[in-house]
Coordinates of C-alpha atoms in Angstrom, one line a residue:
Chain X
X1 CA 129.5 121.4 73.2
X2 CA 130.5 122.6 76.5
X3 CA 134.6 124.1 76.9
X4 CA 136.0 126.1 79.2
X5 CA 138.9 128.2 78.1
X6 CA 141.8 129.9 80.5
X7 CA 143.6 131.9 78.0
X8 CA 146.4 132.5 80.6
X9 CA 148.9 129.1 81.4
X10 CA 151.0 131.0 83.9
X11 CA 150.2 134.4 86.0
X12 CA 153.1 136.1 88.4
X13 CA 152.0 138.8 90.6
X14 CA 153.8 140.3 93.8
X15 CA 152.5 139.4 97.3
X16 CA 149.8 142.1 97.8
X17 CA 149.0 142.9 94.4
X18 CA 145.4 142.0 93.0
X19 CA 144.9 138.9 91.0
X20 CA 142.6 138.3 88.2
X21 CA 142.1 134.5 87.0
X22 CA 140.4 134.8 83.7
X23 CA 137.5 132.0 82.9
X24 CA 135.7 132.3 79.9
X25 CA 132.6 128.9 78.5
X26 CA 130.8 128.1 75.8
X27 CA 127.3 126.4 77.0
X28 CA 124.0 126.9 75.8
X29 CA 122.2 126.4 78.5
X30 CA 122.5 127.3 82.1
X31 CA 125.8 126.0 83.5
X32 CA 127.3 125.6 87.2
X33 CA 130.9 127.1 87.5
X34 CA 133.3 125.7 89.9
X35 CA 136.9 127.0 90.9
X36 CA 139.8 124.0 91.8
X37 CA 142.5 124.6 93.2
X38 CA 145.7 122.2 93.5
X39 CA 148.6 123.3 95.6
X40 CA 151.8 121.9 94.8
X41 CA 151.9 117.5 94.4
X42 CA 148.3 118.0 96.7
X43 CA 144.8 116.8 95.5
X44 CA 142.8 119.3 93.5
X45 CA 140.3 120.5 96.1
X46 CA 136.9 122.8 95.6
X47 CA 137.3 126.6 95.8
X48 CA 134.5 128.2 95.2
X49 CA 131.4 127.4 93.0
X50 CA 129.1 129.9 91.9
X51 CA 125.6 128.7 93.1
X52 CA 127.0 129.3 96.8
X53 CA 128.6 133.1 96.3
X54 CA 130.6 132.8 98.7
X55 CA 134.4 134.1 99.2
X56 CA 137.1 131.2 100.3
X57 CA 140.5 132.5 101.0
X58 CA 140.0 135.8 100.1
X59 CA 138.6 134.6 96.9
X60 CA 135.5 135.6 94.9
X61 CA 134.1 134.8 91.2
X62 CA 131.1 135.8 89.3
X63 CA 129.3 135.1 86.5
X64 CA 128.9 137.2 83.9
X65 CA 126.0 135.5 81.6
X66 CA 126.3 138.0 79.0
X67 CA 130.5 137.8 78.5
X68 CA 130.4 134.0 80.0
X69 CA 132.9 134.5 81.7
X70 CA 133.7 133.2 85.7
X71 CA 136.8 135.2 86.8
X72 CA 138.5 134.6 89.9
X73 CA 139.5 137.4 91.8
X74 CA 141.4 138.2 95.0
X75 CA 142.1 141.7 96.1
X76 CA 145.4 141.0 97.9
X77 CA 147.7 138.1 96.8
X78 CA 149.6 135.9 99.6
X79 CA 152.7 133.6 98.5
X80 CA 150.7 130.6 100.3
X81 CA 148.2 131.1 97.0
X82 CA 150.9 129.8 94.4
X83 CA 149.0 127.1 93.3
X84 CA 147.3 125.9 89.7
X85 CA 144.4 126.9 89.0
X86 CA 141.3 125.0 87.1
X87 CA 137.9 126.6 86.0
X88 CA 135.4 123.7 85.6
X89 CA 131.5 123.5 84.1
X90 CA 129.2 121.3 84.8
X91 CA 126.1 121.6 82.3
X92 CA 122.6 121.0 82.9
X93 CA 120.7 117.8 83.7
X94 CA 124.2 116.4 85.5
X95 CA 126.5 116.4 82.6
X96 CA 129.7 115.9 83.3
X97 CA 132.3 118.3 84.1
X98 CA 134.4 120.0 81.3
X99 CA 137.6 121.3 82.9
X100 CA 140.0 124.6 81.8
X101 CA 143.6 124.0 81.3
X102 CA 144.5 125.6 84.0
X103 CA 146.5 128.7 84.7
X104 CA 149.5 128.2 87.2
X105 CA 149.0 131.3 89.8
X106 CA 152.9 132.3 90.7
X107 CA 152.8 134.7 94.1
X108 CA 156.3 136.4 94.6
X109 CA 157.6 138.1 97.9
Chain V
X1 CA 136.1 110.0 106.7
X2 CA 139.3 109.6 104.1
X3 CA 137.3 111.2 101.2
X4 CA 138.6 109.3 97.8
X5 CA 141.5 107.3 98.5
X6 CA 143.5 105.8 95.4
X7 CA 146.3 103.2 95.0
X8 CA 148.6 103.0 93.9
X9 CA 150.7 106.6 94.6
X10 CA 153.6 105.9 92.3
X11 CA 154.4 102.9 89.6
X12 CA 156.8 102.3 87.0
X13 CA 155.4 100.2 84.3
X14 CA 157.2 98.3 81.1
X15 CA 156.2 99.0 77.9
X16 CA 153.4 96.4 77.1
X17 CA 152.9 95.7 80.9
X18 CA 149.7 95.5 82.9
X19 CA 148.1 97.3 85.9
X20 CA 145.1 98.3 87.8
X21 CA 144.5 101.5 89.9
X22 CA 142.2 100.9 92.8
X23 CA 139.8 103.3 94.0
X24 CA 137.4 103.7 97.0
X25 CA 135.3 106.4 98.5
X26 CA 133.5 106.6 101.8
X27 CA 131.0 109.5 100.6
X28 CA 128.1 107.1 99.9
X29 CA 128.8 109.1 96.1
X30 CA 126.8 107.5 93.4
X31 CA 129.0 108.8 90.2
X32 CA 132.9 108.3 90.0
X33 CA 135.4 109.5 87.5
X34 CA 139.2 108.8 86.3
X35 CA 141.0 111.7 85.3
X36 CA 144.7 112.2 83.7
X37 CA 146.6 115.3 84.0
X38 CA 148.9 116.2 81.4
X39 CA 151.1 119.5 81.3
X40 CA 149.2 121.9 79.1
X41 CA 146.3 120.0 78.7
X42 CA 144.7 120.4 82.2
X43 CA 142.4 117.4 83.0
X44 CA 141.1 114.6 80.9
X45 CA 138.1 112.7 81.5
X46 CA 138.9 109.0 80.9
X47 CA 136.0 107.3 82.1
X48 CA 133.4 108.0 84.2
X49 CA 130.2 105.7 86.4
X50 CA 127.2 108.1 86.4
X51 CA 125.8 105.1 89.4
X52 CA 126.7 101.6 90.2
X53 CA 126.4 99.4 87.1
X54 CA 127.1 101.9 84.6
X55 CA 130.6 103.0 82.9
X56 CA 130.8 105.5 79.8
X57 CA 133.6 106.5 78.3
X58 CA 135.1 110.3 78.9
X59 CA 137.4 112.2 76.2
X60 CA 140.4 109.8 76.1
X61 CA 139.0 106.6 76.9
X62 CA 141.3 104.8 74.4
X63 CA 144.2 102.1 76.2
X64 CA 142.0 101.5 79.3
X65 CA 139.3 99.7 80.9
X66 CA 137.3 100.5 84.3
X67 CA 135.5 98.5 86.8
X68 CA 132.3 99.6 88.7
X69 CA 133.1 97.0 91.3
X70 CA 130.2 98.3 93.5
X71 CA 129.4 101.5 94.9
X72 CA 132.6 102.6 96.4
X73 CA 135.2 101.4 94.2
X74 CA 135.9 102.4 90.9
X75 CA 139.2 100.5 89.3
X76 CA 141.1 101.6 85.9
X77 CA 142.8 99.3 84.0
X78 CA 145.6 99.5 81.4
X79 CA 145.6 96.0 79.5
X80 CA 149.2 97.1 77.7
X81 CA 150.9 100.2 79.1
X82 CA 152.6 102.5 76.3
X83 CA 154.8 105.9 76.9
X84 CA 151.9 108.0 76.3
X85 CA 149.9 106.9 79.1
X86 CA 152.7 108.1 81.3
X87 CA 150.5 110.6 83.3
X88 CA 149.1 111.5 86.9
X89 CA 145.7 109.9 87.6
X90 CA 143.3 111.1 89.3
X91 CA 140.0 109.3 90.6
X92 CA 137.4 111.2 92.0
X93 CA 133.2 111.2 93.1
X94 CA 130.4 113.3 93.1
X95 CA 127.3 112.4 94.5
X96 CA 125.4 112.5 91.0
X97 CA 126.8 113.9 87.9
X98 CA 127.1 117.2 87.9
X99 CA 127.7 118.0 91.3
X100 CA 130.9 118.5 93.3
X101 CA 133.7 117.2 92.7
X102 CA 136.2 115.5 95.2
X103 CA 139.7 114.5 94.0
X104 CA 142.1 111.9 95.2
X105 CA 145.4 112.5 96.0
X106 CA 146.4 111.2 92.7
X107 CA 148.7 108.3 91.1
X108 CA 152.0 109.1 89.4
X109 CA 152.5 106.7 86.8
X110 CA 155.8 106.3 84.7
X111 CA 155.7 103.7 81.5
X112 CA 159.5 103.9 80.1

């Protein structure tokens, strides 16, 4: 069965300190990892996803096959990226989406 | 282009009551979903329309009904509300399974 674990429910770092969103699945096959992001009372809204590599806000993930993992990173956190956080799967042939828990990203000035 | 567009944004339901969420999207998506967020326990899948004419249920399908009305709207129903469906809903689209997923703004619903 597919899951997506984020072993961390809330992360404080300073403003201009590194950030590190852990991601870890379980999937036998080949899966498509996605980044959410929902600012505060907003819609969730696409961060990144993995098939694209590309960096959005500062923001970049890869996946690591062998530790299946899809960490979020950003080199330099800004207050404006307080926000919670989802790590999503989608596994092959269209199945649907499993979603993290979420880890709650807490910038402070 | 309003995306997914949901109503309604808040509602305070009776015990035992009845109510429908609407939702509509102008992406010409084929697959739609409902979704309830919980604190701690992320997102929930509570049903889901792979294409027009088809429902399945998602992980926590039990207390409510959906509606694949055509291809843009996708309604949820609860038949007899109950505390524990006191939750944020979410509907969103893709344009087949799998793909991206866009959100609506969500529905804040209270059953005391």
């Amino acid at each position: 069965a597919q899951r997506v674990t984020q072993p961390e429910k809330l992360l404080s770092v300073f403003k201009g300190a590194p950030v590190e969103l852990k991601c870890n699945y379980s999937y036998s096959g080949s899966p498509e990892l996605f980044w959410y992001v929902q600012y505060s009372r907003q819609r969730l809204q696409l961060l990144l996803r993995h098939i694209s590599r590309e960096s959005i806000k500062g923001f970049t993930a890869d996946l690591n096959k062998g530790e299946t993992s899809f960490h979020l990173k950003k080199p330099f956190a800004q207050e404006e990226d307080s926000a919670m956080y989802y790590c999503a799967l989608s596994g092959n042939y269209g199945q649907n989406f499993v979603f993290g828990p979420g880890t709650r990203l807490s910038v402070l000035p | 282009n309003a995306g997914v567009t949901q109503t309604p944004k808040f509602q305070v339901l009776k015990t035992g009551q009845s109510m429908t969420l609407q939702c509509a999207q102008d992406m010409n998506h084929n697959s739609m979903y409902w979704y309830r967020q919980d604190p701690g326990m992320g997102l929930r899948l509570i049903y889901y329309s792979a294409s027009e004419g088809t429902t399945d249920k998602g992980e926590v399908p039990n207390g409510y009904n959906v509606s694949r009305l055509n291809k843009r709207e996708f309604s949820l129903r609860l038949e007899s509300a109950a505390p524990s469906q006191t939750s944020v809903y979410f509907c969103a689209s893709s344009e087949w399974p799998g793909n991206t997923i866009y959100f609506g703004e969500g529905s804040w619903l209270t059953v005391v």
